[in-house]
Coordinates of C-alpha atoms in Angstrom, one line a residue:
X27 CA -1.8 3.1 4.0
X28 CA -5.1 3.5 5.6
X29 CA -7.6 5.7 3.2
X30 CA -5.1 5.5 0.8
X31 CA -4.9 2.1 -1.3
X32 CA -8.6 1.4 -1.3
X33 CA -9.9 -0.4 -4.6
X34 CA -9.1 3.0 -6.8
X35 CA -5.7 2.8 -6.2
X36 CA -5.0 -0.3 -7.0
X37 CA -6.5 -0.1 -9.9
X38 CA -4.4 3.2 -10.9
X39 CA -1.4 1.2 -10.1
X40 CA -2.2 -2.0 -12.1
X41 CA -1.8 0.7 -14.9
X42 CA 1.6 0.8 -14.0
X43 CA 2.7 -2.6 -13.1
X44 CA 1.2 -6.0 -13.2
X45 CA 3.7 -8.2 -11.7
X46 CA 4.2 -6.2 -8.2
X47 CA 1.6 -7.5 -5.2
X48 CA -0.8 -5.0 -4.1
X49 CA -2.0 -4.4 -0.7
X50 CA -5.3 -3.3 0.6
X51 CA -5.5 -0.6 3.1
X52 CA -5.9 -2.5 7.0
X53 CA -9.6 -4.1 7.4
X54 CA -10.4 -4.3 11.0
X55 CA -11.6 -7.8 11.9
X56 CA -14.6 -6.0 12.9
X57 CA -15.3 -3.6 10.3
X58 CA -15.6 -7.7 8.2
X59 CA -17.6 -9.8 11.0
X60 CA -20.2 -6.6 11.5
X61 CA -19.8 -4.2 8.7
X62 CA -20.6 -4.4 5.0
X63 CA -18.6 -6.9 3.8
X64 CA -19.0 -6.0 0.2
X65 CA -17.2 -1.9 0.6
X66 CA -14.4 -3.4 2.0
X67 CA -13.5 -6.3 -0.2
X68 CA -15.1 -6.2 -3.3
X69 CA -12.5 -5.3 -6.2
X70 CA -11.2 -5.7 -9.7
X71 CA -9.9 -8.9 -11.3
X72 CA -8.0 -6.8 -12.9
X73 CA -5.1 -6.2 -9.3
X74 CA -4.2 -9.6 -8.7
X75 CA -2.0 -10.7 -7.3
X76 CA -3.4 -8.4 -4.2
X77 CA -3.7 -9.3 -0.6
X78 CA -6.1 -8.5 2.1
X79 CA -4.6 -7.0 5.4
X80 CA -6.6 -7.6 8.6
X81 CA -6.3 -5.8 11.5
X82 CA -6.8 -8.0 14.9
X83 CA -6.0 -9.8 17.5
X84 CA -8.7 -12.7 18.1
X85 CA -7.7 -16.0 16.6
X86 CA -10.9 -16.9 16.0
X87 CA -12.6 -13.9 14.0
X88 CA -9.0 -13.6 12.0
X89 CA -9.5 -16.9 11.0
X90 CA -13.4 -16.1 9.7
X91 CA -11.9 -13.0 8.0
X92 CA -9.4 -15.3 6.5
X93 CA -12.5 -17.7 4.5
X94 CA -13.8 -14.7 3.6
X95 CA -10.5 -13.2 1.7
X96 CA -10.5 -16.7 0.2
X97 CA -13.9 -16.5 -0.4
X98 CA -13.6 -13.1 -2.2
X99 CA -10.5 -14.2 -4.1
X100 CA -7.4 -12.7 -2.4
X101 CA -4.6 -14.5 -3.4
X102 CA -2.7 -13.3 0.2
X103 CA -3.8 -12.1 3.7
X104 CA -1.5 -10.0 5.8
X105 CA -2.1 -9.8 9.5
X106 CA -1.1 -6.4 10.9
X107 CA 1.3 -6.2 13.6
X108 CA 3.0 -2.8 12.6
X109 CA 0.3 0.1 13.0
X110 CA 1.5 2.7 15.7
X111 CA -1.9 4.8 16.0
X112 CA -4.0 5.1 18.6
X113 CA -7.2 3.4 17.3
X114 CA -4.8 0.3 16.9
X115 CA -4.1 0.6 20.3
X116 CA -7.1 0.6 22.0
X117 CA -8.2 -2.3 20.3
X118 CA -5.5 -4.2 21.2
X119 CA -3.7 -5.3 17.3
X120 CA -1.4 -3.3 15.2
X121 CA 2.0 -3.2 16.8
X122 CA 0.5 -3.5 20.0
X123 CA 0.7 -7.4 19.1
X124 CA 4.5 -7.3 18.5
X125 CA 4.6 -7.5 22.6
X126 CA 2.6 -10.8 22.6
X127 CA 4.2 -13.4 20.1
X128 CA 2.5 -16.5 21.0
X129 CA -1.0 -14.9 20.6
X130 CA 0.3 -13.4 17.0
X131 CA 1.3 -17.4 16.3
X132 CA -2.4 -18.4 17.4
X133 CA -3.5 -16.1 15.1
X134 CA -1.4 -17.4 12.4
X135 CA -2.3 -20.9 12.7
X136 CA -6.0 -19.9 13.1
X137 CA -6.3 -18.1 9.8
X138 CA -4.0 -21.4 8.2
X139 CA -6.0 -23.8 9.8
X140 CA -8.9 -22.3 8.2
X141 CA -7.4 -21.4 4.5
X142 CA -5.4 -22.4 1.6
X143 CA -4.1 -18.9 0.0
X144 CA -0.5 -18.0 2.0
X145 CA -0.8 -15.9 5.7
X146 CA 1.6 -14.0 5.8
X147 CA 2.8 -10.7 9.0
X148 CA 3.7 -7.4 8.2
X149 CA 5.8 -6.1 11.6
X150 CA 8.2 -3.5 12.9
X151 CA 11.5 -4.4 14.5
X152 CA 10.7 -3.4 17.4
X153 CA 8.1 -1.3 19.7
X154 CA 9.0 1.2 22.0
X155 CA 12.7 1.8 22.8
X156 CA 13.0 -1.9 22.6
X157 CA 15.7 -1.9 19.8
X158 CA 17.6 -5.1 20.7
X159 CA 17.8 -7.3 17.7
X160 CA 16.8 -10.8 19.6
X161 CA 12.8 -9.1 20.4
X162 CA 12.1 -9.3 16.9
X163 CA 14.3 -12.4 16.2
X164 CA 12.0 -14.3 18.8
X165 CA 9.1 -12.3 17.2
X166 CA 9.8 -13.9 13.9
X167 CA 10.8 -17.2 15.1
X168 CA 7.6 -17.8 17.3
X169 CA 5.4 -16.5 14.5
X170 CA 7.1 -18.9 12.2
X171 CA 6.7 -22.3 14.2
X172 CA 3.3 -21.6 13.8
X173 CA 3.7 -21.9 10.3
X174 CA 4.1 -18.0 9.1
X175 CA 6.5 -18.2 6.1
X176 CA 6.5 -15.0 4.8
X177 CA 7.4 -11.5 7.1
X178 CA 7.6 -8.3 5.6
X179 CA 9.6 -5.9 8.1
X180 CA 9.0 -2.4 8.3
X181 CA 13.0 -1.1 9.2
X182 CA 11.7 1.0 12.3
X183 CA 10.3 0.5 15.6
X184 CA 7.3 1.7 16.9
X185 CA 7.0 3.9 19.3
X186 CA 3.9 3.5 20.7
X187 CA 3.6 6.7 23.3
X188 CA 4.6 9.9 22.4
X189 CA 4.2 9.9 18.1
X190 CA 2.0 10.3 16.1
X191 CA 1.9 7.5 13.0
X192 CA 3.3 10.3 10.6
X193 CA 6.1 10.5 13.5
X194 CA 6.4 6.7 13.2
X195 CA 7.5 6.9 9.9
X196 CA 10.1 9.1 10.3
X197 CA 11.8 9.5 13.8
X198 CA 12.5 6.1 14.8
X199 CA 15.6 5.5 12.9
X200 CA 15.3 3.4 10.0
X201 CA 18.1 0.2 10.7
X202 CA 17.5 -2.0 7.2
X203 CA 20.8 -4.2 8.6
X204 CA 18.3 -6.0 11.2
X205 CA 16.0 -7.0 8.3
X206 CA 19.0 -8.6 6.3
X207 CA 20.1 -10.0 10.1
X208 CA 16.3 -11.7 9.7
X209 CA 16.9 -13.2 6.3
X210 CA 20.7 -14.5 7.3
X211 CA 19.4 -16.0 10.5
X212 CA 15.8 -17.6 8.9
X213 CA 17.0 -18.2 4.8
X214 CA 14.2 -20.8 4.6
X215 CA 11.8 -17.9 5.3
X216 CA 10.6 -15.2 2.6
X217 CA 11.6 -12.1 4.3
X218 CA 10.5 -8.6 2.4
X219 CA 12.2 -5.1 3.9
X220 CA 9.7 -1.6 4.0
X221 CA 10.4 1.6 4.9
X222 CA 12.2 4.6 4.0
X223 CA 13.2 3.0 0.7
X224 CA 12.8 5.3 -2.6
X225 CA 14.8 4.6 -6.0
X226 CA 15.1 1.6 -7.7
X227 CA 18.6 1.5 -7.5
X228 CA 18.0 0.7 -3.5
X229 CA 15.3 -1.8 -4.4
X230 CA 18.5 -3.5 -6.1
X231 CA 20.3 -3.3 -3.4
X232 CA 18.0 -4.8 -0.8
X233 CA 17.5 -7.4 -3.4
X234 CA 20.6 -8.5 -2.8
X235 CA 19.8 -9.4 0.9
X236 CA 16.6 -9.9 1.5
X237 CA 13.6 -11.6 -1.1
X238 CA 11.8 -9.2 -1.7
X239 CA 10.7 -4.7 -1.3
X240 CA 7.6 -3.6 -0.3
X241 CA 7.3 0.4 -1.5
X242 CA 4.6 2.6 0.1
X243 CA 4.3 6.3 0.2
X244 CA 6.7 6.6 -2.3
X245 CA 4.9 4.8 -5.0
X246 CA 1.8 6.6 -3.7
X247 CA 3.4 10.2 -4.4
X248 CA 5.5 9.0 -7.5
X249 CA 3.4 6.7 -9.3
X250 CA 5.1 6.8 -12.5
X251 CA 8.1 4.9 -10.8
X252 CA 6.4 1.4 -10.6
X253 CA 6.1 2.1 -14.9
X254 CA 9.4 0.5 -15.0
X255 CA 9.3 -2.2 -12.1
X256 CA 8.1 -4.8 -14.2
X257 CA 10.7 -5.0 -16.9
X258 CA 13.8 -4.1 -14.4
X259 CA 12.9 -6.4 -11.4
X260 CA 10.9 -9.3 -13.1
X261 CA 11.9 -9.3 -16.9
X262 CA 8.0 -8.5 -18.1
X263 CA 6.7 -6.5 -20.6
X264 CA 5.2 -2.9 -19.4
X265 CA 2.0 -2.4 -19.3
X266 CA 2.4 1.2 -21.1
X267 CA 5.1 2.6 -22.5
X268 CA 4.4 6.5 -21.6
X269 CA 2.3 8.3 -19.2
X270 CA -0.2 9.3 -21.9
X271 CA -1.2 6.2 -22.7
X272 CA -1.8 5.3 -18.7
X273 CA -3.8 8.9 -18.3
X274 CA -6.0 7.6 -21.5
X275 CA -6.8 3.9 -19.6
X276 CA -7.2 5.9 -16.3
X277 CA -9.7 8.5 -17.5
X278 CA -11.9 5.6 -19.7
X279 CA -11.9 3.6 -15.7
X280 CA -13.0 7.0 -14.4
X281 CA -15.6 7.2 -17.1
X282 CA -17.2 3.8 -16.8
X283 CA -17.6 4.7 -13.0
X284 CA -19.3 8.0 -13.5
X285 CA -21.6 6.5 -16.2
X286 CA -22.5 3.4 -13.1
X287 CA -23.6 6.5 -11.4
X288 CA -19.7 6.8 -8.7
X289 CA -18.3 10.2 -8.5
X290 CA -15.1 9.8 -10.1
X291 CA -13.4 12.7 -7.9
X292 CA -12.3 10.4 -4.9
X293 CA -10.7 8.1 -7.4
X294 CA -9.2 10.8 -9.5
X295 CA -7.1 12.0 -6.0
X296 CA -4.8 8.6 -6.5
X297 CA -3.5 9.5 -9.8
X298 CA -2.7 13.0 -9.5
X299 CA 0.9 12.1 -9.3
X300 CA 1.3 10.5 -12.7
X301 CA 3.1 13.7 -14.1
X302 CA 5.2 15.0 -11.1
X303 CA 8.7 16.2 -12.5
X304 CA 7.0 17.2 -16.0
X305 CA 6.8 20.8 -17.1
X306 CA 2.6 21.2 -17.1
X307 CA 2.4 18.7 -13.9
X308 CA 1.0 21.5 -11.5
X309 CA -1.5 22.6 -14.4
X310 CA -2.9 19.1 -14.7
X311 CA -3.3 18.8 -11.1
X312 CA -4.8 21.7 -10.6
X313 CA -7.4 21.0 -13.1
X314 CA -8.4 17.6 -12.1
X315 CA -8.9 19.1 -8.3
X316 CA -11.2 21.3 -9.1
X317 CA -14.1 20.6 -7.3
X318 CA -16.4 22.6 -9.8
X319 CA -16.0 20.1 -12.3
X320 CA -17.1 17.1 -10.4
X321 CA -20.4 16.4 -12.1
X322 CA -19.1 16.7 -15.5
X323 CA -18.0 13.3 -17.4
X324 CA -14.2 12.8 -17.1
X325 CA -13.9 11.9 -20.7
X326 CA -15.3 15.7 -22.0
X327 CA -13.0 16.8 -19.3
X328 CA -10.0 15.1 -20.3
X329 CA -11.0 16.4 -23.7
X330 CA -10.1 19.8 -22.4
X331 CA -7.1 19.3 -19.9
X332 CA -3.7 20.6 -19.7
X333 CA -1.3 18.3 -21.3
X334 CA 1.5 18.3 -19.9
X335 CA 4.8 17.7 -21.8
X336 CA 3.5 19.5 -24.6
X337 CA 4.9 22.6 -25.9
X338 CA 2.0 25.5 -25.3
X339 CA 0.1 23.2 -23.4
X340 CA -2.5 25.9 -21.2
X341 CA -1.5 26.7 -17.5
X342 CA -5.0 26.0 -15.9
X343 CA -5.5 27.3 -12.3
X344 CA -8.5 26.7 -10.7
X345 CA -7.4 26.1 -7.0
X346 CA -6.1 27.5 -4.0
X347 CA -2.0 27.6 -3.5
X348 CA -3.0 25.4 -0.5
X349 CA -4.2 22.6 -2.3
X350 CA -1.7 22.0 -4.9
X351 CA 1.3 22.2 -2.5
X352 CA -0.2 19.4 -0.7
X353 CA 0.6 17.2 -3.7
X354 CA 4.1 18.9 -3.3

């Protein structure tokens, strides 16, 4: 979810749900130990429980990116070993690491040696056209000697030549049977499936194999989803009970940024799915896209929106077809 769930997003989606972990977008180990350390870590009280993910593959600087998530007040950091693109592979981490087990686990007991908050490894099951299900058994069960407890497994390989990372998320055949062949073979391990899963009604049913469901692009493009996470899947109250009420909290977060002197337009891009599947959706999209308005306060703006939902509500079009089929 690179360039996607930055601080913005997570904020949007703590609108939705309060009880579901969050995830940060990969942080290179780099972009921490030379970089500015306050872009990429800073955020809200307001998204806990939310981990860091790090990107690497040197024990040493994971475990000084480690103190500083602790530092910064992540309640979780997620090492990498999943990535397919490129940049991953030139430097060596992402899925690349699947291939080398015993440096992952050096890693792993690096970053524990050096905090108290959980480590935990996002992987694939497999890279390549490596599909048989003892690599990422022996993945897992190296990683977990060092004392890894927690494995969220994206249900695809990697096929690291050959596809791009959009292509990784969709031609390598999704096989969620080796994830609950993890959890049978490991039960004193937490082991959490990804990939390819979309209603809730499949959350339930990996829920009855595995401990938990990580969601990604689909909670990205339907946000209004999560709304109903925290009553079905932990018995807690929702944060709002309709859409309206979350586009009124979203739009007074926009406006306290605009009035700290932050554009509010590369914030506003993670929300414009709240109304998908409502008549007026496209209206309100369209409107909050358009780039002429991006120096005006969103609260006179929201003021003046489309509502959609409501009967008579104006059909606003201010951008190209091009644009507003990209939000589908």
């Amino acid at each position: 979810m690179l360039d996607w769930t930055d601080r913005h997003c997570r904020h949007f989606h703590r609108l939705l749900t309060r009880q579901t972990r969050l995830y940060t977008e990969m942080v290179t180990t780099g972009a921490l130990l030379h970089g500015d350390v306050h872009r990429h870590l800073d955020f809200d009280g307001v998204e806990h429980p939310v981990a860091l993910q790090l990107g690497g593959s040197e024990p040493a600087d994971l475990a000084a990116c480690a103190r500083l998530a602790q530092r910064w007040g992540y309640d979780e950091v997620n090492l990498n070993c999943g990535c397919p693109s490129e940049r991953v592979q030139r430097g060596a981490f992402g899925a690349c690491l699947m291939a080398e087990p015993a440096l992952v686990a050096d890693g792993v007991k690096a970053m524990r040696d050096a905090v108290d908050i959980p480590v935990t490894v996002k992987h694939r099951i497999g890279i390549d056209r490596i599909e048989r299900y003892d690599f990422v058994r022996d993945f897992v069960g190296t990683v977990a000697e060092a004392g890894c407890e927690v494995f969220i497994v994206h249900a695809r390989n990697a096929w690291l030549q050959g596809l791009s990372p959009k292509e990784n998320r969709d031609i390598p055949p999704l096989r969620h049977e080796l994830v609950h062949q993890l959890k049978r073979d490991f039960p004193q391990l937490t082991l959490v499936i990804n990939g390819g899963i979309r209603s809730d009604d499949e959350i339930a049913h990996h829920l009855h194999h595995v401990d938990g469901v990580m969601v990604g692009r689909q909670a990205y493009h339907e946000p209004w989803q999560m709304a109903g996470w925290d009553a079905r899947f932990f018995g807690a109250a929702t944060p709002f009970e309709d859409r309206r009420a979350v586009e009124d909290a979203w739009i007074a977060y926009l406006q306290r940024g605009h009035e700290a002197g932050r554009p509010w337009t590369q914030a506003m891009r993670h929300a414009l799915g709240l109304w998908n599947g409502v008549a007026g959706a496209r209206a309100w999209r369209q409107f909050w896209s358009d780039a002429r308005q991006r120096e005006q306060a969103p609260d006179l703006l929201h003021a003046r929106a489309p509502r959609p939902g409501v009967a008579g509500a104006p059909q606003t079009n201010t951008l190209s077809q091009a644009a507003s089929d990209a939000r589908g």
